Amino acid sequence: RVTGRRIKQQKMEATTLRKRPLSVKTAAGREGRTAAEAELGEPVSPSARLVEDFYIIVLMGASTPLNLPALRAGIEAQLARYPHFRSIQVTDRDGELRWLPTTVNVDNHLIRPTLDPAAVAANPDKAVEDYVASLSTLPMDRSQPLWEFHLFDFPTSEATSTAAIRVHHSLGDGMSLLTLLMACTRSAADPTRLPAMPPLPTRTGAIYQRPRPSAGVLAFLAWVWSFVVLAWHTVVDVVGFFATILFLKDPHTLFKRVNHAETQRKRIVHRRLSLDDVKFVKNAMKCVRASFCFIFLEMLFAIL
């Protein structure tokens, strides 16, 4: 009898628990939602909300004059079909940012800036650089998807025509956006094919070369020891990182800003880098990919 009463009591408690409202907000659990709220897309991720005022600016040059119809057709066929590139950020009734799908008018995203003709004739490189530097301080129109193409149809010292692409950081990081832009391009030899990319290099080092069983016990122990060394260096780097944040200070270098006033304006400056120099830094730093070298060189050449 006691056992039967306990089972019956447990069943009643389980039924009571299932009838309690869930503490997690779900689409099905919200009552009284309007039709507009029901059509809202997924919530904006926490990492995307952290970069609310950050933009990614990419400067691309072409060896041919600007072909606006081809550019518009390519954007409509590739870039504008991705969900976040055809959505805007709105706030729902609960104060949560969400992606709302909308109709994309590509012409609103293709901007032909009006520059001073005298400045362009005197120094076209500086005219483009000054305009691109101002993009980081100008807000974006949030009534449409957060990406823009600023087009310059005049020759510079490096290109016949230039495009400055400004994308809100919530749409992706630098590497993912560069990969997306590469996927939107086509081979010059065959317009139906994607551009050929070089194969990934083979990783070298003791940690990537697992010894064969016939190599012996010492070779296996050396391979295991390489993981221990890697773990030790990782712990040291993490501890040094947090120690630098809390109480240590970075040493002074030529690239470190002396005046740390918050009102000091930052400026984007464009400089040409030789691919041979990038490969030299990659080999000196023993990087697997050249992208890490680009990040390192960006930090070195940043004008703070």
Short mmCIF file of C-alpha atoms in Angstrom, two decimals:
data_model
loop_
_atom_site.label_atom_id
_atom_site.label_comp_id
_atom_site.label_asym_id
_atom_site.label_seq_id
_atom_site.Cartn_x
_atom_site.Cartn_y
_atom_site.Cartn_z
CA ARG A 1 0.00 0.00 0.00
CA VAL A 2 2.78 2.40 0.88
CA THR A 3 4.50 1.70 -2.42
CA GLY A 4 1.28 2.23 -4.39
CA ARG A 5 0.62 5.55 -2.61
CA ARG A 6 4.16 6.76 -3.37
CA ILE A 7 3.80 5.90 -7.06
CA LYS A 8 0.44 7.65 -7.24
CA GLN A 9 1.89 10.70 -5.47
CA GLN A 10 4.84 10.79 -7.85
CA LYS A 11 2.49 10.63 -10.85
CA MET A 12 0.45 13.55 -9.47
CA GLU A 13 3.63 15.60 -8.88
CA ALA A 14 4.86 14.86 -12.41
CA THR A 15 1.50 15.95 -13.84
CA THR A 16 1.67 19.14 -11.79
CA LEU A 17 5.20 19.86 -13.01
CA ARG A 18 4.20 19.41 -16.66
CA LYS A 19 1.37 21.91 -16.23
CA ARG A 20 3.73 24.61 -14.95
CA PRO A 21 4.68 27.31 -17.48
CA LEU A 22 8.15 26.99 -18.94
CA SER A 23 10.71 29.56 -17.81
CA VAL A 24 12.39 29.54 -21.22
CA LYS A 25 10.85 31.83 -23.83
CA THR A 26 9.61 29.83 -26.79
CA ALA A 27 7.66 30.81 -29.87
CA ALA A 28 4.87 28.39 -29.03
CA GLY A 29 4.61 29.60 -25.44
CA ARG A 30 3.98 33.23 -26.30
CA GLU A 31 0.36 34.27 -26.42
CA GLY A 32 -1.15 37.29 -28.07
CA ARG A 33 1.57 37.66 -30.71
CA THR A 34 0.69 39.73 -33.72
CA ALA A 35 1.14 38.53 -37.29
CA ALA A 36 4.23 40.73 -37.68
CA GLU A 37 5.85 39.22 -34.58
CA ALA A 38 5.08 35.72 -35.79
CA GLU A 39 6.99 36.38 -39.01
CA LEU A 40 10.15 37.48 -37.20
CA GLY A 41 13.17 35.31 -37.82
CA GLU A 42 15.78 33.96 -35.47
CA PRO A 43 17.15 36.09 -32.62
CA VAL A 44 20.35 38.04 -33.12
CA SER A 45 23.15 36.08 -31.47
CA PRO A 46 24.85 37.48 -28.34
CA SER A 47 28.17 37.78 -30.18
CA ALA A 48 26.46 39.82 -32.92
CA ARG A 49 24.96 42.16 -30.32
CA LEU A 50 28.43 42.81 -28.88
CA VAL A 51 29.61 44.31 -32.20
CA GLU A 52 26.71 46.72 -32.52
CA ASP A 53 28.87 49.66 -33.69
CA PHE A 54 31.52 47.76 -35.65
CA TYR A 55 31.87 47.63 -39.42
CA ILE A 56 34.06 45.58 -41.72
CA ILE A 57 35.43 47.56 -44.68
CA VAL A 58 37.00 45.78 -47.64
CA LEU A 59 38.68 47.69 -50.46
CA MET A 60 38.79 45.83 -53.79
CA GLY A 61 40.28 47.04 -57.08
CA ALA A 62 39.60 45.85 -60.63
CA SER A 63 41.72 46.06 -63.76
CA THR A 64 38.67 46.92 -65.89
CA PRO A 65 36.19 49.81 -65.77
CA LEU A 66 33.13 49.44 -63.61
CA ASN A 67 30.43 47.19 -65.10
CA LEU A 68 27.39 48.11 -63.06
CA PRO A 69 24.86 45.70 -64.71
CA ALA A 70 27.19 42.73 -64.23
CA LEU A 71 27.88 43.73 -60.62
CA ARG A 72 24.17 44.12 -59.90
CA ALA A 73 23.36 40.75 -61.46
CA GLY A 74 26.11 39.02 -59.52
CA ILE A 75 24.96 40.48 -56.19
CA GLU A 76 21.34 39.49 -56.88
CA ALA A 77 22.34 35.95 -57.82
CA GLN A 78 24.80 35.31 -55.00
CA LEU A 79 25.16 37.76 -52.13
CA ALA A 80 21.54 38.87 -51.70
CA ARG A 81 20.25 35.30 -51.39
CA TYR A 82 21.90 34.67 -48.02
CA PRO A 83 19.43 35.06 -45.10
CA HIS A 84 21.23 37.76 -43.09
CA PHE A 85 22.04 39.75 -46.23
CA ARG A 86 18.31 40.06 -46.94
CA SER A 87 17.18 40.75 -43.38
CA ILE A 88 17.09 43.73 -41.05
CA GLN A 89 17.39 43.86 -37.27
CA VAL A 90 14.19 44.72 -35.40
CA THR A 91 13.15 44.62 -31.76
CA ASP A 92 10.21 42.43 -30.80
CA ARG A 93 7.68 43.07 -28.06
CA ASP A 94 9.99 41.54 -25.44
CA GLY A 95 12.86 43.88 -26.36
CA GLU A 96 14.83 41.15 -28.13
CA LEU A 97 16.67 41.83 -31.38
CA ARG A 98 15.59 39.57 -34.24
CA TRP A 99 16.27 39.16 -37.93
CA LEU A 100 13.29 40.21 -40.04
CA PRO A 101 13.37 39.06 -43.70
CA THR A 102 12.75 41.90 -46.13
CA THR A 103 12.84 42.66 -49.84
CA VAL A 104 16.29 43.65 -51.08
CA ASN A 105 16.61 46.47 -53.57
CA VAL A 106 20.19 46.09 -54.79
CA ASP A 107 20.25 49.61 -56.23
CA ASN A 108 19.90 51.00 -52.70
CA HIS A 109 23.11 49.20 -51.73
CA LEU A 110 25.16 50.39 -54.73
CA ILE A 111 26.42 53.87 -53.81
CA ARG A 112 28.19 56.17 -56.25
CA PRO A 113 29.74 58.81 -53.95
CA THR A 114 30.12 62.37 -55.16
CA LEU A 115 33.73 63.44 -54.67
CA ASP A 116 35.46 66.73 -55.33
CA PRO A 117 36.61 66.60 -59.00
CA ALA A 118 39.66 68.72 -58.20
CA ALA A 119 40.73 66.38 -55.38
CA VAL A 120 40.23 63.32 -57.60
CA ALA A 121 42.26 64.86 -60.42
CA ALA A 122 45.07 65.94 -58.05
CA ASN A 123 45.43 62.68 -56.11
CA PRO A 124 42.85 59.94 -56.76
CA ASP A 125 44.47 57.58 -54.23
CA LYS A 126 44.09 60.10 -51.41
CA ALA A 127 40.52 60.91 -52.47
CA VAL A 128 39.55 57.24 -52.16
CA GLU A 129 41.47 56.87 -48.90
CA ASP A 130 39.79 59.91 -47.32
CA TYR A 131 36.35 58.66 -48.29
CA VAL A 132 36.97 55.13 -47.02
CA ALA A 133 38.34 56.55 -43.75
CA SER A 134 35.04 58.36 -43.20
CA LEU A 135 32.98 55.16 -43.60
CA SER A 136 34.02 53.91 -40.17
CA THR A 137 32.46 56.97 -38.51
CA LEU A 138 29.18 57.13 -40.47
CA PRO A 139 26.13 55.14 -39.27
CA MET A 140 24.37 52.67 -41.55
CA ASP A 141 20.74 52.83 -42.63
CA ARG A 142 19.03 50.21 -40.45
CA SER A 143 15.84 50.27 -42.50
CA GLN A 144 17.58 48.01 -45.03
CA PRO A 145 20.09 45.13 -44.79
CA LEU A 146 23.41 46.23 -43.32
CA TRP A 147 25.77 46.04 -46.30
CA GLU A 148 26.88 48.58 -48.90
CA PHE A 149 29.02 48.78 -52.04
CA HIS A 150 30.68 52.18 -52.57
CA LEU A 151 31.85 52.38 -56.18
CA PHE A 152 34.63 54.57 -57.62
CA ASP A 153 34.71 54.51 -61.40
CA PHE A 154 38.01 56.34 -61.93
CA PRO A 155 41.57 55.02 -62.13
CA THR A 156 44.00 55.05 -59.24
CA SER A 157 47.64 54.02 -59.06
CA GLU A 158 46.59 50.43 -58.32
CA ALA A 159 43.33 49.81 -60.16
CA THR A 160 41.12 51.03 -62.98
CA SER A 161 38.02 51.00 -60.76
CA THR A 162 37.59 50.48 -57.03
CA ALA A 163 34.85 49.22 -54.73
CA ALA A 164 34.70 49.80 -50.97
CA ILE A 165 32.47 47.19 -49.34
CA ARG A 166 31.11 48.04 -45.90
CA VAL A 167 29.38 45.26 -43.97
CA HIS A 168 28.08 45.30 -40.42
CA HIS A 169 30.08 43.01 -38.16
CA SER A 170 26.93 41.16 -37.05
CA LEU A 171 26.73 39.57 -40.51
CA GLY A 172 30.02 37.74 -40.01
CA ASP A 173 33.70 38.06 -39.26
CA GLY A 174 36.44 39.05 -41.67
CA MET A 175 37.42 35.55 -42.82
CA SER A 176 33.83 34.40 -43.42
CA LEU A 177 33.00 37.56 -45.39
CA LEU A 178 36.14 37.22 -47.52
CA THR A 179 35.19 33.61 -48.21
CA LEU A 180 31.70 34.73 -49.18
CA LEU A 181 33.05 37.39 -51.52
CA MET A 182 35.35 34.85 -53.14
CA ALA A 183 32.37 32.54 -53.64
CA CYS A 184 30.56 35.35 -55.45
CA THR A 185 33.37 35.71 -58.02
CA ARG A 186 33.99 33.62 -61.11
CA SER A 187 37.06 32.58 -63.07
CA ALA A 188 38.16 34.97 -65.82
CA ALA A 189 38.98 32.04 -68.11
CA ASP A 190 35.63 30.30 -67.52
CA PRO A 191 32.81 32.48 -66.09
CA THR A 192 30.84 29.36 -65.12
CA ARG A 193 33.51 28.15 -62.70
CA LEU A 194 34.62 29.36 -59.29
CA PRO A 195 38.13 30.82 -59.06
CA ALA A 196 40.83 28.22 -58.46
CA MET A 197 42.25 28.33 -54.95
CA PRO A 198 45.65 26.93 -53.96
CA PRO A 199 45.59 23.70 -51.94
CA LEU A 200 46.11 23.87 -48.21
CA PRO A 201 49.73 23.25 -47.19
CA THR A 202 50.64 20.07 -45.38
CA ARG A 203 51.22 20.61 -41.69
CA THR A 204 54.66 19.66 -40.48
CA GLY A 205 55.99 19.02 -37.01
CA ALA A 206 56.27 16.23 -34.48
CA ILE A 207 52.72 16.72 -33.20
CA TYR A 208 51.22 16.14 -36.67
CA GLN A 209 53.28 13.02 -37.43
CA ARG A 210 51.99 10.08 -35.43
CA PRO A 211 54.71 7.43 -35.26
CA ARG A 212 54.11 4.01 -36.71
CA PRO A 213 53.94 1.00 -34.37
CA SER A 214 57.26 -0.22 -35.75
CA ALA A 215 59.00 3.04 -34.76
CA GLY A 216 59.39 1.90 -31.17
CA VAL A 217 58.47 3.12 -27.72
CA LEU A 218 60.80 6.14 -27.73
CA ALA A 219 59.22 7.57 -30.88
CA PHE A 220 55.76 7.15 -29.33
CA LEU A 221 56.88 8.85 -26.09
CA ALA A 222 58.37 11.74 -28.10
CA TRP A 223 55.05 12.14 -29.90
CA VAL A 224 53.16 12.18 -26.58
CA TRP A 225 55.69 14.64 -25.15
CA SER A 226 54.94 17.08 -28.01
CA PHE A 227 51.32 17.24 -26.76
CA VAL A 228 52.54 17.94 -23.22
CA VAL A 229 54.73 20.79 -24.50
CA LEU A 230 51.81 22.17 -26.52
CA ALA A 231 49.53 22.06 -23.46
CA TRP A 232 52.20 23.76 -21.31
CA HIS A 233 52.69 26.61 -23.80
CA THR A 234 48.91 27.02 -24.04
CA VAL A 235 48.57 27.36 -20.26
CA VAL A 236 51.45 29.86 -20.15
CA ASP A 237 49.89 31.96 -22.93
CA VAL A 238 46.47 31.97 -21.24
CA VAL A 239 47.94 32.95 -17.87
CA GLY A 240 50.04 35.67 -19.50
CA PHE A 241 46.98 36.97 -21.34
CA PHE A 242 44.89 37.37 -18.18
CA ALA A 243 47.86 38.74 -16.25
CA THR A 244 48.32 41.41 -18.91
CA ILE A 245 44.65 42.33 -18.65
CA LEU A 246 44.70 42.53 -14.85
CA PHE A 247 48.02 44.12 -13.85
CA LEU A 248 50.81 43.71 -16.40
CA LYS A 249 51.45 46.29 -19.11
CA ASP A 250 52.54 45.83 -22.68
CA PRO A 251 56.02 47.15 -23.45
CA HIS A 252 56.19 50.39 -25.37
CA THR A 253 56.76 50.03 -29.11
CA LEU A 254 56.73 52.35 -32.11
CA PHE A 255 53.25 51.10 -32.96
CA LYS A 256 51.75 51.73 -29.53
CA ARG A 257 49.71 54.87 -29.09
CA VAL A 258 51.13 57.20 -26.44
CA ASN A 259 48.03 59.34 -25.95
CA HIS A 260 45.19 57.07 -24.80
CA ALA A 261 42.50 59.76 -24.91
CA GLU A 262 39.14 58.30 -25.89
CA THR A 263 38.42 61.30 -28.11
CA GLN A 264 41.46 60.65 -30.28
CA ARG A 265 40.21 59.74 -33.73
CA LYS A 266 41.37 56.61 -35.54
CA ARG A 267 41.90 56.62 -39.27
CA ILE A 268 42.04 53.84 -41.85
CA VAL A 269 45.10 54.11 -44.11
CA HIS A 270 45.64 51.97 -47.18
CA ARG A 271 49.12 50.65 -47.89
CA ARG A 272 50.34 48.22 -50.53
CA LEU A 273 51.98 45.04 -49.22
CA SER A 274 54.17 42.82 -51.34
CA LEU A 275 53.08 39.19 -51.43
CA ASP A 276 56.73 38.16 -51.15
CA ASP A 277 57.01 40.12 -47.89
CA VAL A 278 53.88 38.37 -46.56
CA LYS A 279 55.37 34.98 -47.44
CA PHE A 280 58.64 35.98 -45.77
CA VAL A 281 56.82 36.85 -42.52
CA LYS A 282 54.78 33.63 -42.79
CA ASN A 283 57.90 31.50 -43.06
CA ALA A 284 59.72 33.42 -40.29
CA MET A 285 56.75 33.00 -37.91
CA LYS A 286 56.21 29.37 -39.04
CA CYS A 287 52.54 30.03 -39.78
CA VAL A 288 50.45 27.36 -41.45
CA ARG A 289 48.33 29.86 -43.38
CA ALA A 290 49.13 33.26 -44.76
CA SER A 291 45.94 34.68 -43.22
CA PHE A 292 47.63 34.79 -39.80
CA CYS A 293 50.41 36.85 -41.36
CA PHE A 294 47.88 39.30 -42.75
CA ILE A 295 46.44 39.72 -39.25
CA PHE A 296 49.93 40.27 -37.84
CA LEU A 297 50.79 42.81 -40.53
CA GLU A 298 47.47 44.59 -40.00
CA MET A 299 48.41 45.10 -36.36
CA LEU A 300 51.84 46.37 -37.32
CA PHE A 301 50.60 48.83 -39.93
CA ALA A 302 47.57 50.02 -37.95
CA ILE A 303 47.55 53.77 -37.45
CA LEU A 304 46.20 54.36 -33.94
#
